[in-house]
Amino acid sequence: MSKPTYILGLSCYYHDAGVVLLKDGNIVFAAQEERYTRKKQDDRLPVSATAKALGFAGITIDDIDAVGFYEKPMLKFFDRILSTYFKTWPLGLRQYQMAMQEWMHTKLWIPQQIEKELGYKGKIFYVQHHESHAASSFYCSGFEDATTVTVDGVGEWATTTIGYGKGKKLDLKKEIHFPHSLGLLYSAITYYIGFKVNSAEYKVMGLAPYGEPKYVDQFRELITIKDDGSFNLNMKYFTYEHGLKMTGKKIETLFGQPTRKPESDLTQFHKDIAASVQKITEEAMLKICKHAKEICPSDNLCLAGGVALNCVANGEILRSGLFKDIFIQPAAGDAGGALGVALSIWHKKFDGQRSPRINDVFWGTEYSDDAIRSLLDAEGLPYESLDESTLIDRVSSLLEGENVIGWFQDRMEFGPRALGNRSIIADARNKANWKKVNLKIKFREDFRPFAPTVLEENTSEYFALDCESPYMLLVADVHPEKREVIPAVTHVDGSARIQTINEAQNPKYYNLIKAFREKTGCAVIINTSFNVRGEPIVESPEDALNCFLNTHMDYLVMGNILIEKSKMPADRILQSGDYLQKFELD
Ligand SMILES: [Fe+2]
């Protein structure tokens, strides 16, 4: 038997770092560095995650045939950063100096860093940032051909691309360049509303339904959207080309209010601004997709890039009927670039075969029940070890009412969402759970909505959605008569960010919800990520136990092991008043 081909994809040095390991084109392992270093959106070279990937596959770095880097650093640095500097000089001096310093220390020397930190001396391939995004979606979609659309903050120069994939080929046909960027517009407004840029954009999306899009006219001063989806930002309102902030005084004058201070009160004005930027984003996304269909016609659409995590816009694209089928890369942000570059190398350099559509994203680390028991024994904490069917019976009963349960199972998800292996779950019928989970478990703002997981076969009973949504990337309406049935996952505008689940994707999670349905008649539960505000999603049993002990969570289930808060020694519960302090609030 010939030796398999191993390809390692890397994304780092900008947003969230990630690693992907392919064996003969199949995804063996994928994870974000933040999960191991416990630093949210850690952008450093993913040394820890790479060690886990190699360990999982039982290989060493010497077995790797090719490494891929998810963007072209020289193009990004010398071309965009330097030319932006000269364009805006002397305004951009400070930004330039900081960028230069950072790059001289680490980023310019990517091959040397990879050799030094990972011990890899072989060939490194570089693929452009947006081609990596597009590849991560197209090659995972299973489509024979597809129109591709990628939209994010910025890669090298591109901020938006349209392309076409067929078989092993994928080409980008049209681009919009920095500084004109839908992602950066959204980030600028995130900054203006007082949330953390590159991290809390989803809060703006969650806030939007509380407001009215009253400021759309003012937004037309900020951005001109043409019928073909191309757009121009009016750069006199933005300072990210030359400053360290996203916006300045001019935008405050335009909207008539100062930039909100983080953690200060959110007023109706902020909600209306959120609603307005959301409306503008949806309008632009729809026009881009319409134009993409015209110039790269296909019945199928593949989406990726950070803006593809805007599930409200995705729902609009789906309902527009422009495409028969849509695939959205679940790791649509920059960590997913590692997947795209690895798949791109497999198809374009190694002429490898296409794979069918991915079935799930459970590609990270896993822990056995023995390892979990060893931890609990060492900690001297009581637990029950059950067989799987007894566990599912018990937990589905415990879910009824106000119990909030940490659900830690099998391999960790790749991408920003917890999809049933590193999740906190609760009864969606109980409205009080919305507040309880936000304030007493996640310690986050009470306006933030929760997403439902629904058994795939019951989706249309609850939601105006007639396709699957396994990665929680589509928003659709809850049927009016069901809104009071599942109030804890129904947003103020009657919508929900839906995760559908079938047995093949995750049999244990599916069977748990099925057992809950048999007991209660309800096929929907709350699913939110297993972490507190500012903390990366838990990776290991230690992380899960820490989070459980330091929040008001009622039960923790790890593998087939059940842990009850009321049986924990009093001196172990909520002892670290400083638990939250460990994490930087977003
Ligand atoms: Fe990106």
XYZ file of C-alpha atoms and ligand atoms in Angstrom:
587
model
C 0.000 0.000 0.000
C 1.387 3.389 -0.921
C 1.920 6.017 1.737
C -1.057 8.370 2.168
C -0.736 12.049 1.315
C -0.947 14.341 4.332
C -1.637 18.060 3.864
C -1.631 20.558 6.709
C -3.592 23.800 6.262
C -2.800 26.785 8.491
C -4.514 30.103 9.136
C -3.116 32.566 11.644
C -1.626 35.988 12.345
C -4.822 37.957 11.770
C -8.045 36.617 13.316
C -8.720 33.206 14.803
C -5.953 30.739 14.027
C -6.809 27.232 12.877
C -5.269 24.031 11.603
C -6.672 21.342 9.322
C -5.107 17.957 8.568
C -6.100 16.113 5.395
C -5.248 12.485 4.664
C -5.712 11.721 0.974
C -8.084 14.676 0.779
C -10.255 13.582 3.721
C -10.523 15.770 6.807
C -8.822 13.926 9.662
C -8.656 16.754 12.177
C -9.493 20.456 12.418
C -9.411 22.830 15.360
C -8.880 26.440 16.360
C -5.862 27.364 18.423
C -7.970 29.312 20.952
C -9.484 26.104 22.292
C -6.090 24.908 23.566
C -4.496 28.175 24.635
C -7.787 29.372 26.204
C -7.266 32.816 24.655
C -10.337 33.773 22.637
C -9.630 34.213 18.931
C -5.944 33.517 19.485
C -4.280 34.480 16.213
C -0.833 32.967 16.812
C 0.647 30.130 14.775
C -1.497 27.143 15.852
C 1.279 25.183 17.530
C -0.931 23.462 20.118
C -3.684 22.590 17.668
C -1.118 21.215 15.193
C 0.375 18.965 17.892
C -3.137 17.648 18.616
C -3.767 17.074 14.905
C -0.566 15.073 14.444
C -1.197 13.143 17.665
C -4.746 12.316 16.600
C -3.529 10.934 13.276
C -0.605 9.103 14.912
C 1.965 10.799 12.668
C 4.798 13.282 13.033
C 5.523 16.512 11.172
C 7.927 14.539 8.966
C 4.930 12.690 7.493
C 3.425 15.936 6.157
C 3.711 16.204 2.372
C 2.657 19.838 2.025
C 1.764 22.783 4.213
C -0.656 25.435 3.010
C -0.935 28.987 4.299
C -4.343 30.610 3.896
C -3.205 33.902 2.385
C -0.322 35.528 0.548
C 1.597 37.470 3.174
C 3.860 39.422 0.844
C 0.938 40.628 -1.220
C -0.907 41.636 1.899
C 1.977 43.360 3.555
C 3.976 45.039 0.844
C 1.117 45.733 -1.439
C -1.875 46.641 0.692
C -0.380 47.806 3.940
C 2.431 49.828 2.390
C 0.341 51.353 -0.369
C -2.418 52.254 2.082
C 0.226 53.889 4.201
C 1.560 55.973 1.324
C -1.961 56.879 0.237
C -2.927 58.182 3.635
C 0.480 59.488 4.736
C 1.051 61.174 7.178
C -2.252 60.100 8.762
C -1.318 56.432 8.804
C 2.152 56.694 10.293
C 1.308 55.164 13.656
C -0.700 52.304 12.157
C 2.107 51.650 9.695
C 4.751 51.606 12.420
C 2.760 49.131 14.489
C 2.085 46.877 11.511
C 5.722 47.039 10.477
C 6.945 46.165 13.961
C 4.613 43.219 14.224
C 5.509 41.886 10.823
C 9.223 42.261 11.252
C 9.023 40.223 14.419
C 6.810 37.411 13.300
C 4.743 37.553 10.202
C 7.227 38.304 7.498
C 9.099 35.170 8.331
C 6.320 32.653 8.032
C 8.467 29.800 6.637
C 11.043 30.353 9.375
C 8.302 30.428 11.997
C 6.758 27.246 10.653
C 10.144 25.539 10.698
C 11.040 26.823 14.150
C 7.686 26.244 15.855
C 6.366 23.211 13.997
C 9.611 21.617 12.829
C 8.447 21.533 9.208
C 11.070 22.062 6.509
C 9.188 21.070 3.355
C 7.231 22.915 0.695
C 4.769 25.643 1.710
C 2.013 26.710 -0.672
C 0.268 30.049 -0.363
C -3.275 30.581 -1.590
C -5.008 33.961 -1.638
C -7.223 34.704 1.338
C -10.527 34.776 -0.550
C -9.619 31.783 -2.676
C -9.096 29.906 0.606
C -12.552 31.021 1.782
C -14.172 30.052 -1.521
C -12.361 26.675 -1.573
C -13.435 25.921 1.996
C -17.029 26.204 0.886
C -16.975 24.757 -2.643
C -14.827 21.681 -1.955
C -16.893 20.821 1.162
C -20.246 21.363 -0.576
C -20.296 18.217 -2.669
C -21.649 20.325 -5.577
C -20.346 19.375 -9.021
C -20.592 23.045 -9.926
C -21.424 26.200 -7.973
C -21.342 29.979 -7.951
C -19.131 31.115 -5.087
C -19.459 34.322 -3.079
C -17.043 35.327 -0.317
C -17.458 38.433 1.807
C -15.360 39.455 4.810
C -13.402 42.354 6.331
C -10.342 42.100 4.129
C -7.836 39.545 2.881
C -4.842 40.789 0.884
C -6.769 43.343 -1.172
C -10.086 41.623 -1.810
C -13.013 42.101 0.543
C -15.667 40.488 -1.662
C -15.308 37.954 -4.481
C -17.480 36.138 -6.966
C -16.245 32.883 -8.477
C -17.179 29.629 -10.113
C -16.242 26.085 -9.196
C -16.641 22.980 -11.333
C -15.155 19.605 -10.458
C -11.653 20.229 -9.167
C -11.448 23.710 -10.682
C -12.261 26.876 -8.823
C -11.655 30.380 -10.154
C -12.422 33.785 -8.742
C -13.870 36.017 -11.467
C -14.567 39.353 -9.823
C -13.377 41.187 -6.714
C -14.104 44.303 -4.693
C -11.017 45.735 -3.028
C -10.051 47.360 0.259
C -10.994 49.840 1.692
C -14.482 49.101 0.334
C -15.659 46.293 2.557
C -19.028 45.125 3.880
C -17.261 43.336 6.724
C -15.404 46.468 7.740
C -18.614 48.534 7.509
C -20.268 46.057 9.882
C -17.203 46.136 12.144
C -17.165 49.949 12.104
C -20.772 49.995 13.306
C -19.951 47.288 15.879
C -17.284 49.680 17.169
C -19.681 52.647 17.069
C -22.238 50.712 19.155
C -19.528 49.976 21.735
C -18.833 46.280 21.057
C -15.519 44.607 20.344
C -14.476 44.632 16.685
C -13.701 41.301 14.963
C -15.432 39.473 17.747
C -18.820 40.908 18.664
C -20.352 41.530 15.225
C -22.909 38.807 15.993
C -24.165 40.937 18.911
C -25.137 43.663 16.440
C -27.056 41.040 14.464
C -28.765 39.922 17.713
C -29.592 43.517 18.654
C -31.062 44.457 15.257
C -34.528 42.887 15.771
C -35.090 45.180 18.767
C -34.778 48.220 16.513
C -36.250 49.806 13.399
C -34.048 50.544 10.379
C -34.604 54.285 10.842
C -31.101 55.276 9.769
C -30.976 53.655 6.351
C -30.914 57.091 4.687
C -27.829 58.085 6.674
C -26.232 54.756 5.758
C -26.681 55.674 2.092
C -24.237 58.485 2.829
C -21.764 55.878 4.151
C -22.157 53.308 1.385
C -23.331 53.393 -2.213
C -24.661 50.031 -3.359
C -25.070 49.623 -7.108
C -27.501 47.251 -8.774
C -24.714 44.802 -9.599
C -23.889 44.527 -5.883
C -20.652 46.473 -6.180
C -20.350 49.116 -3.499
C -18.260 52.068 -2.397
C -17.723 53.267 1.122
C -17.463 56.992 1.657
C -14.046 56.929 3.315
C -14.384 60.345 4.909
C -16.477 58.584 7.581
C -14.018 55.761 8.315
C -10.587 55.909 9.886
C -9.400 52.275 9.600
C -7.189 53.047 6.599
C -4.945 55.273 8.642
C -5.965 55.056 12.289
C -6.234 52.542 15.063
C -9.970 53.126 15.431
C -12.698 52.166 12.979
C -14.600 55.464 12.874
C -14.228 59.014 14.124
C -16.086 62.262 14.716
C -17.696 62.487 11.295
C -19.848 59.400 11.806
C -20.924 60.734 15.207
C -22.052 63.947 13.520
C -23.881 61.991 10.806
C -25.872 59.929 13.314
C -26.078 62.690 15.910
C -24.793 60.611 18.832
C -21.324 59.860 20.240
C -19.727 56.421 20.036
C -21.192 54.269 22.831
C -18.821 53.453 25.669
C -18.456 49.685 26.165
C -20.752 48.286 28.893
C -22.799 51.514 29.088
C -26.579 51.453 28.535
C -27.890 50.299 25.202
C -30.621 52.675 24.071
C -33.259 52.471 21.357
C -30.899 54.527 19.188
C -28.265 51.757 19.266
C -30.903 49.174 18.412
C -32.086 51.276 15.469
C -28.508 51.670 14.211
C -28.057 47.877 14.467
C -31.303 47.331 12.535
C -30.150 49.794 9.875
C -26.702 48.264 9.272
C -28.312 44.836 9.175
C -30.788 45.988 6.517
C -28.014 47.537 4.406
C -25.931 44.352 4.706
C -28.835 42.193 3.586
C -29.507 44.504 0.615
C -25.856 44.368 -0.475
C -25.561 40.598 0.013
C -28.679 39.951 -2.047
C -27.460 42.160 -4.883
C -24.006 40.542 -4.838
C -25.549 37.069 -5.014
C -27.890 38.134 -7.810
C -24.979 39.503 -9.840
C -22.902 36.406 -9.032
C -25.640 34.222 -10.494
C -25.614 36.358 -13.678
C -21.866 36.225 -14.292
C -21.152 32.713 -12.910
C -24.439 30.919 -13.460
C -25.187 27.793 -11.465
C -28.163 26.436 -9.516
C -25.898 26.134 -6.489
C -24.361 28.794 -4.284
C -21.370 28.422 -1.945
C -20.834 31.114 0.672
C -17.880 31.809 2.985
C -16.015 34.663 4.669
C -16.922 36.273 7.989
C -20.018 38.004 6.591
C -21.412 34.557 5.671
C -21.894 34.090 9.436
C -24.643 36.705 9.148
C -27.438 34.131 9.295
C -30.171 36.717 8.847
C -28.719 37.740 5.480
C -28.263 34.051 4.609
C -31.952 33.431 5.327
C -32.843 36.268 2.932
C -30.626 34.809 0.198
C -32.245 31.401 0.663
C -35.779 32.820 0.502
C -34.941 34.906 -2.588
C -35.026 31.662 -4.582
C -32.013 32.787 -6.636
C -30.384 29.385 -6.128
C -31.846 25.910 -5.799
C -29.334 24.899 -3.161
C -27.011 26.838 -0.872
C -23.992 25.601 1.061
C -22.485 27.868 3.713
C -19.100 26.893 5.097
C -19.687 26.378 8.846
C -16.210 27.725 9.642
C -16.876 30.759 7.435
C -14.412 32.968 9.330
C -10.646 32.941 9.006
C -10.050 29.659 10.875
C -11.897 28.058 7.959
C -9.225 29.440 5.623
C -7.002 26.592 6.864
C -9.539 24.145 5.481
C -9.786 25.996 2.186
C -6.046 26.172 1.543
C -5.580 22.473 2.409
C -8.397 21.411 0.046
C -7.152 23.756 -2.643
C -3.700 22.127 -2.539
C -5.242 18.653 -2.613
C -7.263 19.419 -5.738
C -4.941 21.782 -7.595
C -1.436 20.529 -6.724
C -2.112 16.850 -6.087
C -4.998 16.489 -8.562
C -6.939 14.680 -5.807
C -10.491 13.392 -6.037
C -13.502 15.380 -4.827
C -15.290 14.164 -1.695
C -19.042 14.191 -1.050
C -20.595 16.979 1.017
C -19.354 17.070 4.586
C -21.775 15.510 7.025
C -20.729 17.355 10.186
C -17.860 19.384 11.684
C -16.940 17.146 14.624
C -13.256 17.156 13.732
C -11.502 18.145 16.984
C -10.186 16.411 20.092
C -12.126 13.792 22.072
C -11.843 12.255 25.542
C -12.795 8.782 26.750
C -15.079 8.106 29.715
C -12.031 6.650 31.476
C -10.165 9.948 31.132
C -13.225 11.819 32.442
C -13.568 9.459 35.434
C -9.860 9.820 36.235
C -10.250 13.589 36.365
C -13.315 13.432 38.622
C -11.658 10.857 40.911
C -8.555 12.997 41.187
C -10.741 15.996 42.045
C -12.688 13.910 44.568
C -16.032 14.825 42.991
C -19.071 12.487 42.994
C -20.607 11.319 39.695
C -22.733 8.583 38.166
C -21.464 6.401 35.306
C -24.411 5.245 33.212
C -24.973 3.267 30.034
C -25.969 5.406 27.056
C -29.684 4.599 26.970
C -30.103 5.195 30.728
C -28.164 8.447 30.368
C -30.390 9.661 27.545
C -33.504 8.738 29.523
C -32.266 10.579 32.626
C -31.005 13.692 30.848
C -34.126 14.053 28.692
C -36.181 14.071 31.926
C -33.825 16.519 33.617
C -34.180 18.881 30.646
C -37.863 19.463 31.440
C -38.267 22.741 33.292
C -35.448 24.973 34.446
C -32.422 22.725 34.642
C -29.512 23.949 32.568
C -27.160 21.208 31.481
C -23.595 21.186 30.197
C -23.392 18.613 27.397
C -19.818 17.536 26.562
C -19.489 14.659 24.098
C -17.119 13.058 21.574
C -15.119 15.209 19.147
C -15.107 19.004 19.356
C -16.739 21.122 16.647
C -14.639 23.102 14.142
C -15.813 26.695 13.656
C -17.540 29.228 15.851
C -20.659 27.242 16.783
C -21.299 24.520 19.337
C -23.484 21.995 17.568
C -24.166 19.423 20.263
C -20.751 18.231 21.440
C -19.602 21.278 23.459
C -23.040 22.753 24.229
C -25.156 24.075 27.077
C -28.724 22.841 26.672
C -32.066 23.680 28.280
C -35.826 23.502 27.763
C -36.905 25.889 24.970
C -40.497 25.919 26.279
C -39.510 27.738 29.423
C -39.137 31.484 28.834
C -37.307 31.920 32.159
C -34.426 29.929 30.699
C -33.586 32.821 28.318
C -32.753 35.033 31.281
C -31.252 32.298 33.439
C -28.782 31.092 30.835
C -27.771 34.627 29.811
C -27.331 36.120 33.252
C -26.487 33.230 35.577
C -24.598 30.860 33.341
C -23.026 32.770 30.471
C -22.874 36.112 32.327
C -23.727 37.960 29.141
C -26.149 40.680 28.041
C -29.790 39.735 28.530
C -30.872 40.836 25.030
C -28.903 38.048 23.375
C -31.134 35.351 21.930
C -30.626 31.585 22.031
C -30.651 29.239 19.123
C -32.815 26.149 18.945
C -31.799 22.661 17.919
C -34.737 20.891 16.280
C -35.067 17.334 15.025
C -34.755 17.656 11.250
C -38.033 15.817 10.604
C -39.942 18.287 12.822
C -38.394 21.499 11.411
C -41.379 22.669 9.360
C -43.784 22.161 12.289
C -42.033 24.986 14.131
C -40.221 27.096 11.555
C -40.762 28.614 8.111
C -37.826 26.619 6.790
C -38.041 23.742 4.364
C -34.395 22.718 4.159
C -31.785 21.518 6.602
C -29.647 23.958 8.612
C -27.159 21.705 10.403
C -24.667 24.474 11.202
C -26.975 27.110 12.729
C -26.357 29.448 9.790
C -29.904 30.282 8.731
C -32.489 32.466 10.398
C -36.167 31.862 9.692
C -39.486 32.729 11.310
C -41.013 30.659 14.074
C -44.637 29.919 13.060
C -46.854 32.426 14.943
C -48.746 29.666 16.760
C -45.467 28.141 17.996
C -43.895 31.322 19.366
C -45.463 30.829 22.795
C -44.603 27.128 22.688
C -40.837 27.733 22.415
C -40.429 31.285 23.780
C -36.846 30.768 24.978
C -35.588 30.467 21.376
C -37.992 32.899 19.681
C -36.388 36.284 19.106
C -38.397 39.511 19.592
C -39.171 39.668 15.869
C -40.463 36.087 15.858
C -37.349 34.633 14.235
C -34.873 31.935 15.297
C -31.331 30.954 14.305
C -31.971 27.323 13.607
C -29.878 24.165 13.940
C -31.497 21.073 12.473
C -30.185 17.663 13.469
C -30.556 14.185 12.026
C -29.378 10.863 13.361
C -26.430 10.492 10.965
C -24.954 13.862 11.984
C -24.884 13.190 15.726
C -26.733 10.075 16.945
C -26.386 10.759 20.683
C -27.578 14.370 20.511
C -30.353 13.389 18.118
C -31.519 10.588 20.426
C -31.490 12.923 23.415
C -33.844 15.399 21.697
C -35.956 12.543 20.377
C -36.364 11.206 23.944
C -37.242 14.755 25.067
C -39.879 14.916 22.321
C -41.356 11.589 23.414
C -41.718 12.880 26.977
C -42.902 16.400 26.257
C -44.199 16.502 22.692
C -41.611 19.189 21.924
C -38.850 18.533 19.350
C -36.893 21.717 20.128
C -34.324 22.559 22.815
C -32.007 25.503 23.540
C -28.430 24.982 22.327
C -25.773 27.515 23.218
C -22.014 27.171 23.279
C -20.363 25.722 26.393
C -18.460 28.749 27.737
C -18.960 31.965 29.642
C -18.736 35.398 28.078
C -15.267 36.045 26.690
C -14.122 32.418 27.135
C -13.345 30.137 24.172
C -15.700 27.150 23.935
C -14.560 24.394 26.339
C -12.189 21.863 24.818
C -11.348 19.378 27.574
C -13.125 17.793 30.557
C -11.090 20.136 32.796
C -12.415 23.190 30.939
C -15.974 21.848 31.112
C -15.720 21.048 34.829
C -14.297 24.495 35.622
C -17.065 26.234 33.718
C -19.703 24.027 35.387
C -18.406 24.632 38.912
C -18.115 28.392 38.441
C -21.540 29.069 36.972
C -25.130 28.284 37.978
C -25.333 25.298 35.634
C -27.358 22.477 37.258
C -25.909 19.343 35.665
C -22.867 18.380 33.664
C -22.869 15.418 31.306
C -19.500 14.293 29.968
C -19.597 11.165 27.849
C -21.912 8.830 29.779
C -21.099 10.418 33.102
C -23.620 12.549 34.978
C -22.546 15.158 37.526
C -25.060 16.980 39.702
C -24.390 20.456 41.060
C -26.339 19.873 44.270
C -23.979 16.998 45.134
C -20.806 19.037 44.670
C -18.906 19.968 47.838
C -19.939 23.488 48.851
C -16.353 24.704 48.846
C -15.980 23.817 45.150
C -18.950 25.779 43.817
C -18.660 29.351 42.540
C -15.433 29.678 44.453
C -13.552 31.507 41.778
C -15.333 34.827 41.892
C -12.526 35.739 39.563
C -13.368 33.020 37.018
C -14.861 35.595 34.678
C -11.917 37.908 35.180
C -9.727 35.405 33.401
C -11.435 36.241 30.141
C -11.458 39.427 28.172
C -15.051 40.584 27.680
C -16.148 40.969 24.083
Fe -11.372 36.350 5.887
